[in-house]
Amino acid sequence: QKEVEQNSGPLSVPEGAIASLNCTYSDRGSQSFFWYRQYSGKSPELIMSIYSNGDKEDGRFTAQLNKASQYVSLLIRDSQPSDSATYLCAVKAGGSYIPTFGRGTSLIVHP
Amino acid sequence: EPEVTQTPSHQVTQMGQEVILRCVPISNHLYFYWYRQILGQKVEFLVSFYNNEISEKSEIFDDQFSVERPDGSNFTLKIRSTKLEDSAMYFCASRHPGQLGKNIQYFGAGTRLSVL
């Protein structure tokens, strides 16, 4: 059974702070990792993908992957109230095109 | 920017009725997916579709479910006899055969199915 675990939160940070969202996964064969943002009642929106160990930066977002520890994280710098949403971690194993989703972490950025 | 479109946005039906959820994937995408998300739960994979046939399906996708690509643009999910527990948000997603197997899927806005 492939598992993707996330703390459900809510994670509450002040505006301008760094928000750190974490995800662990059980399948060592996983090769692709995605972070989606989902506003309440809306569809998941892809914000980051990462495939190799290390950091990947895109604007205010940085994804970090550590395959040895089976851990992937998302950092959001200079958090804004508009970043308040649920962040879904999704992991794809090497032999499948189907990502397994975590339950998501609720992020609240307060002014 | 191209997007995946889904209709209707909200479907209300009586238990035991058939429903068809419709999706128009992004035009140059070749892989299509249905997911569902029960309120407050995680996104769950239902089925993937490529080259006019199902390529993968989950345990959720039982005989009550079927998918079809009736023409060159639409991708549909049919639930033959709806149950109360089918109430959920249903998302369609599509994927371009991308580079290096990066498998980036783009989601539609979803159809909220309410079974009464």
PDB file of C-alpha atoms in Angstrom:
ATOM      1  CA  GLN A   1       0.000   0.000   0.000  1.00  0.00           C
ATOM      2  CA  LYS A   2       1.556   3.267  -1.100  1.00  0.00           C
ATOM      3  CA  GLU A   3       1.128   5.940   1.539  1.00  0.00           C
ATOM      4  CA  VAL A   4       1.673   9.672   1.411  1.00  0.00           C
ATOM      5  CA  GLU A   5       1.497  11.352   4.789  1.00  0.00           C
ATOM      6  CA  GLN A   6       0.977  14.993   5.583  1.00  0.00           C
ATOM      7  CA  ASN A   7       0.151  16.809   8.773  1.00  0.00           C
ATOM      8  CA  SER A   8      -3.393  18.047   8.292  1.00  0.00           C
ATOM      9  CA  GLY A   9      -2.722  21.273  10.203  1.00  0.00           C
ATOM     10  CA  PRO A  10      -3.835  23.944  10.185  1.00  0.00           C
ATOM     11  CA  LEU A  11      -0.438  25.553   9.931  1.00  0.00           C
ATOM     12  CA  SER A  12      -0.809  29.195  10.872  1.00  0.00           C
ATOM     13  CA  VAL A  13       1.898  31.714   9.940  1.00  0.00           C
ATOM     14  CA  PRO A  14       1.976  35.512   9.941  1.00  0.00           C
ATOM     15  CA  GLU A  15       2.098  37.417   6.688  1.00  0.00           C
ATOM     16  CA  GLY A  16       5.669  37.704   5.427  1.00  0.00           C
ATOM     17  CA  ALA A  17       6.917  34.605   7.231  1.00  0.00           C
ATOM     18  CA  ILE A  18       8.197  31.365   5.716  1.00  0.00           C
ATOM     19  CA  ALA A  19       5.673  28.531   5.656  1.00  0.00           C
ATOM     20  CA  SER A  20       7.146  25.029   5.711  1.00  0.00           C
ATOM     21  CA  LEU A  21       4.995  22.116   4.571  1.00  0.00           C
ATOM     22  CA  ASN A  22       6.161  18.539   4.901  1.00  0.00           C
ATOM     23  CA  CYS A  23       5.325  15.228   3.289  1.00  0.00           C
ATOM     24  CA  THR A  24       6.627  11.693   3.736  1.00  0.00           C
ATOM     25  CA  TYR A  25       6.015   8.740   1.462  1.00  0.00           C
ATOM     26  CA  SER A  26       6.334   5.005   1.834  1.00  0.00           C
ATOM     27  CA  ASP A  27       7.261   3.783  -1.655  1.00  0.00           C
ATOM     28  CA  ARG A  28      11.036   3.875  -2.143  1.00  0.00           C
ATOM     29  CA  GLY A  29      10.513   3.490  -5.889  1.00  0.00           C
ATOM     30  CA  SER A  30       8.804   6.876  -6.130  1.00  0.00           C
ATOM     31  CA  GLN A  31      10.319   9.100  -8.764  1.00  0.00           C
ATOM     32  CA  SER A  32       8.100  12.132  -9.225  1.00  0.00           C
ATOM     33  CA  PHE A  33       6.827  14.495  -6.585  1.00  0.00           C
ATOM     34  CA  PHE A  34       4.275  17.230  -6.885  1.00  0.00           C
ATOM     35  CA  TRP A  35       2.816  19.963  -4.767  1.00  0.00           C
ATOM     36  CA  TYR A  36      -0.696  21.127  -5.530  1.00  0.00           C
ATOM     37  CA  ARG A  37      -2.554  24.053  -4.007  1.00  0.00           C
ATOM     38  CA  GLN A  38      -6.284  23.617  -3.467  1.00  0.00           C
ATOM     39  CA  TYR A  39      -8.526  26.449  -2.414  1.00  0.00           C
ATOM     40  CA  SER A  40     -11.708  25.422  -0.623  1.00  0.00           C
ATOM     41  CA  GLY A  41     -14.177  23.947  -3.088  1.00  0.00           C
ATOM     42  CA  LYS A  42     -11.785  24.295  -6.012  1.00  0.00           C
ATOM     43  CA  SER A  43      -9.631  21.942  -8.048  1.00  0.00           C
ATOM     44  CA  PRO A  44      -5.997  21.132  -7.272  1.00  0.00           C
ATOM     45  CA  GLU A  45      -3.587  23.484  -9.019  1.00  0.00           C
ATOM     46  CA  LEU A  46      -0.042  22.310  -9.692  1.00  0.00           C
ATOM     47  CA  ILE A  47       2.515  24.673  -8.205  1.00  0.00           C
ATOM     48  CA  MET A  48       5.731  22.637  -8.084  1.00  0.00           C
ATOM     49  CA  SER A  49       7.171  19.385  -9.347  1.00  0.00           C
ATOM     50  CA  ILE A  50      10.508  17.873  -8.367  1.00  0.00           C
ATOM     51  CA  TYR A  51      12.259  14.737  -9.580  1.00  0.00           C
ATOM     52  CA  SER A  52      15.781  14.700  -8.119  1.00  0.00           C
ATOM     53  CA  ASN A  53      17.297  15.190  -4.697  1.00  0.00           C
ATOM     54  CA  GLY A  54      17.931  18.734  -3.570  1.00  0.00           C
ATOM     55  CA  ASP A  55      16.109  22.020  -3.883  1.00  0.00           C
ATOM     56  CA  LYS A  56      14.082  23.444  -6.719  1.00  0.00           C
ATOM     57  CA  GLU A  57      13.054  27.078  -6.579  1.00  0.00           C
ATOM     58  CA  ASP A  58      10.275  28.848  -8.458  1.00  0.00           C
ATOM     59  CA  GLY A  59       9.534  32.375  -7.309  1.00  0.00           C
ATOM     60  CA  ARG A  60       8.509  32.311  -3.653  1.00  0.00           C
ATOM     61  CA  PHE A  61       8.235  28.509  -3.677  1.00  0.00           C
ATOM     62  CA  THR A  62      11.034  26.022  -2.984  1.00  0.00           C
ATOM     63  CA  ALA A  63      10.529  22.275  -3.121  1.00  0.00           C
ATOM     64  CA  GLN A  64      13.034  20.087  -1.303  1.00  0.00           C
ATOM     65  CA  LEU A  65      13.451  16.370  -1.926  1.00  0.00           C
ATOM     66  CA  ASN A  66      15.382  13.820   0.094  1.00  0.00           C
ATOM     67  CA  LYS A  67      14.814  10.351  -1.348  1.00  0.00           C
ATOM     68  CA  ALA A  68      16.972   8.640   1.275  1.00  0.00           C
ATOM     69  CA  SER A  69      14.680   9.961   3.988  1.00  0.00           C
ATOM     70  CA  GLN A  70      11.577   9.638   1.769  1.00  0.00           C
ATOM     71  CA  TYR A  71      10.731  13.206   2.499  1.00  0.00           C
ATOM     72  CA  VAL A  72       9.611  16.117   0.371  1.00  0.00           C
ATOM     73  CA  SER A  73       8.842  19.611   1.558  1.00  0.00           C
ATOM     74  CA  LEU A  74       7.536  22.896   0.241  1.00  0.00           C
ATOM     75  CA  LEU A  75       8.725  26.257   1.519  1.00  0.00           C
ATOM     76  CA  ILE A  76       6.739  29.388   0.824  1.00  0.00           C
ATOM     77  CA  ARG A  77       8.706  32.578   1.409  1.00  0.00           C
ATOM     78  CA  ASP A  78       7.068  35.924   2.157  1.00  0.00           C
ATOM     79  CA  SER A  79       3.737  34.215   2.802  1.00  0.00           C
ATOM     80  CA  GLN A  80       0.659  36.160   1.750  1.00  0.00           C
ATOM     81  CA  PRO A  81      -2.959  35.799   2.896  1.00  0.00           C
ATOM     82  CA  SER A  82      -3.735  34.637  -0.650  1.00  0.00           C
ATOM     83  CA  ASP A  83      -1.507  31.607   0.015  1.00  0.00           C
ATOM     84  CA  SER A  84      -4.085  30.371   2.526  1.00  0.00           C
ATOM     85  CA  ALA A  85      -5.219  27.049   1.084  1.00  0.00           C
ATOM     86  CA  THR A  86      -4.744  23.322   1.433  1.00  0.00           C
ATOM     87  CA  TYR A  87      -1.467  22.048  -0.011  1.00  0.00           C
ATOM     88  CA  LEU A  88      -1.523  18.550  -1.431  1.00  0.00           C
ATOM     89  CA  CYS A  89       1.565  16.420  -1.789  1.00  0.00           C
ATOM     90  CA  ALA A  90       1.386  13.846  -4.601  1.00  0.00           C
ATOM     91  CA  VAL A  91       3.899  11.119  -5.313  1.00  0.00           C
ATOM     92  CA  LYS A  92       4.274   8.944  -8.377  1.00  0.00           C
ATOM     93  CA  ALA A  93       6.047   5.593  -8.361  1.00  0.00           C
ATOM     94  CA  GLY A  94       8.347   4.677 -11.218  1.00  0.00           C
ATOM     95  CA  GLY A  95       6.087   2.062 -12.771  1.00  0.00           C
ATOM     96  CA  SER A  96       2.886   4.051 -12.845  1.00  0.00           C
ATOM     97  CA  TYR A  97       1.565   7.290 -14.216  1.00  0.00           C
ATOM     98  CA  ILE A  98      -0.834   7.654 -11.312  1.00  0.00           C
ATOM     99  CA  PRO A  99       0.092   9.940  -8.420  1.00  0.00           C
ATOM    100  CA  THR A 100      -0.924   9.060  -4.890  1.00  0.00           C
ATOM    101  CA  PHE A 101      -2.149  12.067  -2.958  1.00  0.00           C
ATOM    102  CA  GLY A 102      -1.751  12.930   0.675  1.00  0.00           C
ATOM    103  CA  ARG A 103      -4.661  14.349   2.658  1.00  0.00           C
ATOM    104  CA  GLY A 104      -3.209  17.829   2.449  1.00  0.00           C
ATOM    105  CA  THR A 105      -2.026  20.447   4.917  1.00  0.00           C
ATOM    106  CA  SER A 106      -4.203  23.461   5.582  1.00  0.00           C
ATOM    107  CA  LEU A 107      -2.185  26.684   5.595  1.00  0.00           C
ATOM    108  CA  ILE A 108      -3.523  29.895   7.109  1.00  0.00           C
ATOM    109  CA  VAL A 109      -1.577  33.095   6.559  1.00  0.00           C
ATOM    110  CA  HIS A 110      -2.873  35.811   8.861  1.00  0.00           C
ATOM    111  CA  PRO A 111      -2.269  39.529   8.300  1.00  0.00           C
TER     112      PRO A 111
ATOM    113  CA  GLU B   1      -4.207  29.499 -21.390  1.00  0.00           C
ATOM    114  CA  PRO B   2      -5.742  26.124 -22.295  1.00  0.00           C
ATOM    115  CA  GLU B   3      -7.669  24.427 -19.538  1.00  0.00           C
ATOM    116  CA  VAL B   4      -9.646  21.317 -18.739  1.00  0.00           C
ATOM    117  CA  THR B   5     -13.361  22.092 -18.616  1.00  0.00           C
ATOM    118  CA  GLN B   6     -15.982  20.080 -16.794  1.00  0.00           C
ATOM    119  CA  THR B   7     -19.768  20.163 -16.902  1.00  0.00           C
ATOM    120  CA  PRO B   8     -21.974  20.445 -15.018  1.00  0.00           C
ATOM    121  CA  SER B   9     -20.397  22.199 -12.058  1.00  0.00           C
ATOM    122  CA  HIS B  10     -22.995  20.661  -9.741  1.00  0.00           C
ATOM    123  CA  GLN B  11     -25.159  17.606 -10.381  1.00  0.00           C
ATOM    124  CA  VAL B  12     -27.925  16.545  -8.034  1.00  0.00           C
ATOM    125  CA  THR B  13     -29.432  13.120  -8.543  1.00  0.00           C
ATOM    126  CA  GLN B  14     -31.573  10.552  -6.796  1.00  0.00           C
ATOM    127  CA  MET B  15     -30.052   7.327  -5.517  1.00  0.00           C
ATOM    128  CA  GLY B  16     -30.198   4.642  -8.185  1.00  0.00           C
ATOM    129  CA  GLN B  17     -30.167   7.078 -11.095  1.00  0.00           C
ATOM    130  CA  GLU B  18     -27.525   7.171 -13.801  1.00  0.00           C
ATOM    131  CA  VAL B  19     -25.307  10.231 -14.158  1.00  0.00           C
ATOM    132  CA  ILE B  20     -22.839  11.266 -16.806  1.00  0.00           C
ATOM    133  CA  LEU B  21     -20.089  13.705 -15.948  1.00  0.00           C
ATOM    134  CA  ARG B  22     -18.472  15.452 -18.859  1.00  0.00           C
ATOM    135  CA  CYS B  23     -14.963  16.715 -19.445  1.00  0.00           C
ATOM    136  CA  VAL B  24     -13.185  18.435 -22.294  1.00  0.00           C
ATOM    137  CA  PRO B  25      -9.450  17.840 -21.841  1.00  0.00           C
ATOM    138  CA  ILE B  26      -6.766  20.172 -23.144  1.00  0.00           C
ATOM    139  CA  SER B  27      -6.692  19.704 -26.891  1.00  0.00           C
ATOM    140  CA  ASN B  28      -3.206  18.268 -27.448  1.00  0.00           C
ATOM    141  CA  HIS B  29      -3.284  16.023 -24.392  1.00  0.00           C
ATOM    142  CA  LEU B  30      -3.504  12.283 -24.895  1.00  0.00           C
ATOM    143  CA  TYR B  31      -3.912  10.912 -21.372  1.00  0.00           C
ATOM    144  CA  PHE B  32      -7.082  11.424 -19.397  1.00  0.00           C
ATOM    145  CA  TYR B  33      -7.977  10.754 -15.802  1.00  0.00           C
ATOM    146  CA  TRP B  34     -10.863  10.828 -13.375  1.00  0.00           C
ATOM    147  CA  TYR B  35     -10.383  11.419  -9.673  1.00  0.00           C
ATOM    148  CA  ARG B  36     -12.840  11.925  -6.884  1.00  0.00           C
ATOM    149  CA  GLN B  37     -12.607  13.757  -3.587  1.00  0.00           C
ATOM    150  CA  ILE B  38     -15.157  13.091  -0.886  1.00  0.00           C
ATOM    151  CA  LEU B  39     -15.664  16.177   1.257  1.00  0.00           C
ATOM    152  CA  GLY B  40     -12.763  16.535   3.666  1.00  0.00           C
ATOM    153  CA  GLN B  41     -10.952  13.503   2.266  1.00  0.00           C
ATOM    154  CA  LYS B  42      -7.958  13.020   0.002  1.00  0.00           C
ATOM    155  CA  VAL B  43      -8.030  13.051  -3.769  1.00  0.00           C
ATOM    156  CA  GLU B  44      -8.501   9.460  -4.981  1.00  0.00           C
ATOM    157  CA  PHE B  45      -7.629   8.078  -8.380  1.00  0.00           C
ATOM    158  CA  LEU B  46     -10.430   6.367 -10.290  1.00  0.00           C
ATOM    159  CA  VAL B  47      -9.263   5.624 -13.817  1.00  0.00           C
ATOM    160  CA  SER B  48      -6.831   6.584 -16.533  1.00  0.00           C
ATOM    161  CA  PHE B  49      -7.555   6.417 -20.261  1.00  0.00           C
ATOM    162  CA  TYR B  50      -5.257   6.405 -23.246  1.00  0.00           C
ATOM    163  CA  ASN B  51      -5.672   5.457 -26.887  1.00  0.00           C
ATOM    164  CA  ASN B  52      -9.383   4.781 -26.415  1.00  0.00           C
ATOM    165  CA  GLU B  53      -8.988   2.308 -23.626  1.00  0.00           C
ATOM    166  CA  ILE B  54      -8.581   2.156 -19.870  1.00  0.00           C
ATOM    167  CA  SER B  55      -4.915   1.947 -18.918  1.00  0.00           C
ATOM    168  CA  GLU B  56      -5.260   1.806 -15.136  1.00  0.00           C
ATOM    169  CA  LYS B  57      -8.125   1.755 -12.676  1.00  0.00           C
ATOM    170  CA  SER B  58      -8.477   1.686  -8.931  1.00  0.00           C
ATOM    171  CA  GLU B  59     -10.559  -0.546  -6.680  1.00  0.00           C
ATOM    172  CA  ILE B  60     -13.126   2.237  -6.496  1.00  0.00           C
ATOM    173  CA  PHE B  61     -13.773   1.987 -10.239  1.00  0.00           C
ATOM    174  CA  ASP B  62     -16.119  -1.004 -10.138  1.00  0.00           C
ATOM    175  CA  ASP B  63     -18.765  -2.185 -12.602  1.00  0.00           C
ATOM    176  CA  GLN B  64     -20.961   0.792 -11.779  1.00  0.00           C
ATOM    177  CA  PHE B  65     -18.453   3.100 -13.439  1.00  0.00           C
ATOM    178  CA  SER B  66     -17.530   3.467 -17.078  1.00  0.00           C
ATOM    179  CA  VAL B  67     -15.615   5.971 -19.172  1.00  0.00           C
ATOM    180  CA  GLU B  68     -15.888   6.905 -22.779  1.00  0.00           C
ATOM    181  CA  ARG B  69     -14.372   9.242 -25.298  1.00  0.00           C
ATOM    182  CA  PRO B  70     -17.346   9.547 -27.642  1.00  0.00           C
ATOM    183  CA  ASP B  71     -15.689  12.013 -30.002  1.00  0.00           C
ATOM    184  CA  GLY B  72     -12.398  13.822 -30.438  1.00  0.00           C
ATOM    185  CA  SER B  73     -12.935  16.248 -27.587  1.00  0.00           C
ATOM    186  CA  ASN B  74     -15.153  14.884 -24.807  1.00  0.00           C
ATOM    187  CA  PHE B  75     -14.246  12.423 -22.054  1.00  0.00           C
ATOM    188  CA  THR B  76     -17.107  11.173 -19.907  1.00  0.00           C
ATOM    189  CA  LEU B  77     -17.555   9.313 -16.644  1.00  0.00           C
ATOM    190  CA  LYS B  78     -20.811   7.397 -16.208  1.00  0.00           C
ATOM    191  CA  ILE B  79     -22.105   6.074 -12.940  1.00  0.00           C
ATOM    192  CA  ARG B  80     -24.882   3.600 -13.695  1.00  0.00           C
ATOM    193  CA  SER B  81     -26.761   3.424 -10.428  1.00  0.00           C
ATOM    194  CA  THR B  82     -25.657   6.081  -8.008  1.00  0.00           C
ATOM    195  CA  LYS B  83     -25.299   5.423  -4.303  1.00  0.00           C
ATOM    196  CA  LEU B  84     -25.242   7.886  -1.451  1.00  0.00           C
ATOM    197  CA  GLU B  85     -21.523   7.277  -1.001  1.00  0.00           C
ATOM    198  CA  ASP B  86     -20.861   8.413  -4.577  1.00  0.00           C
ATOM    199  CA  SER B  87     -21.457  11.970  -3.407  1.00  0.00           C
ATOM    200  CA  ALA B  88     -18.143  13.717  -3.967  1.00  0.00           C
ATOM    201  CA  MET B  89     -16.306  16.184  -6.153  1.00  0.00           C
ATOM    202  CA  TYR B  90     -15.205  14.502  -9.371  1.00  0.00           C
ATOM    203  CA  PHE B  91     -12.156  15.905 -11.104  1.00  0.00           C
ATOM    204  CA  CYS B  92     -11.081  15.267 -14.651  1.00  0.00           C
ATOM    205  CA  ALA B  93      -7.407  15.703 -15.500  1.00  0.00           C
ATOM    206  CA  SER B  94      -5.376  15.465 -18.658  1.00  0.00           C
ATOM    207  CA  ARG B  95      -1.725  15.121 -19.508  1.00  0.00           C
ATOM    208  CA  HIS B  96       0.420  15.809 -22.500  1.00  0.00           C
ATOM    209  CA  PRO B  97       2.849  13.000 -23.386  1.00  0.00           C
ATOM    210  CA  GLY B  98       5.507  15.353 -21.930  1.00  0.00           C
ATOM    211  CA  GLN B  99       9.236  15.114 -21.856  1.00  0.00           C
ATOM    212  CA  LEU B 100      11.161  12.660 -19.700  1.00  0.00           C
ATOM    213  CA  GLY B 101       7.924  11.215 -18.329  1.00  0.00           C
ATOM    214  CA  LYS B 102       7.304  14.190 -16.098  1.00  0.00           C
ATOM    215  CA  ASN B 103       3.614  13.326 -15.905  1.00  0.00           C
ATOM    216  CA  ILE B 104       2.206  16.739 -15.129  1.00  0.00           C
ATOM    217  CA  GLN B 105      -1.554  16.498 -14.933  1.00  0.00           C
ATOM    218  CA  TYR B 106      -3.854  19.478 -15.229  1.00  0.00           C
ATOM    219  CA  PHE B 107      -7.142  19.366 -13.374  1.00  0.00           C
ATOM    220  CA  GLY B 108     -10.541  20.696 -14.309  1.00  0.00           C
ATOM    221  CA  ALA B 109     -12.646  22.692 -11.863  1.00  0.00           C
ATOM    222  CA  GLY B 110     -14.624  19.606 -10.914  1.00  0.00           C
ATOM    223  CA  THR B 111     -18.227  18.465 -10.807  1.00  0.00           C
ATOM    224  CA  ARG B 112     -19.859  18.261  -7.419  1.00  0.00           C
ATOM    225  CA  LEU B 113     -22.139  15.227  -7.395  1.00  0.00           C
ATOM    226  CA  SER B 114     -24.822  15.124  -4.732  1.00  0.00           C
ATOM    227  CA  VAL B 115     -26.763  11.878  -4.427  1.00  0.00           C
ATOM    228  CA  LEU B 116     -29.970  12.203  -2.428  1.00  0.00           C
TER     229      LEU B 116
END
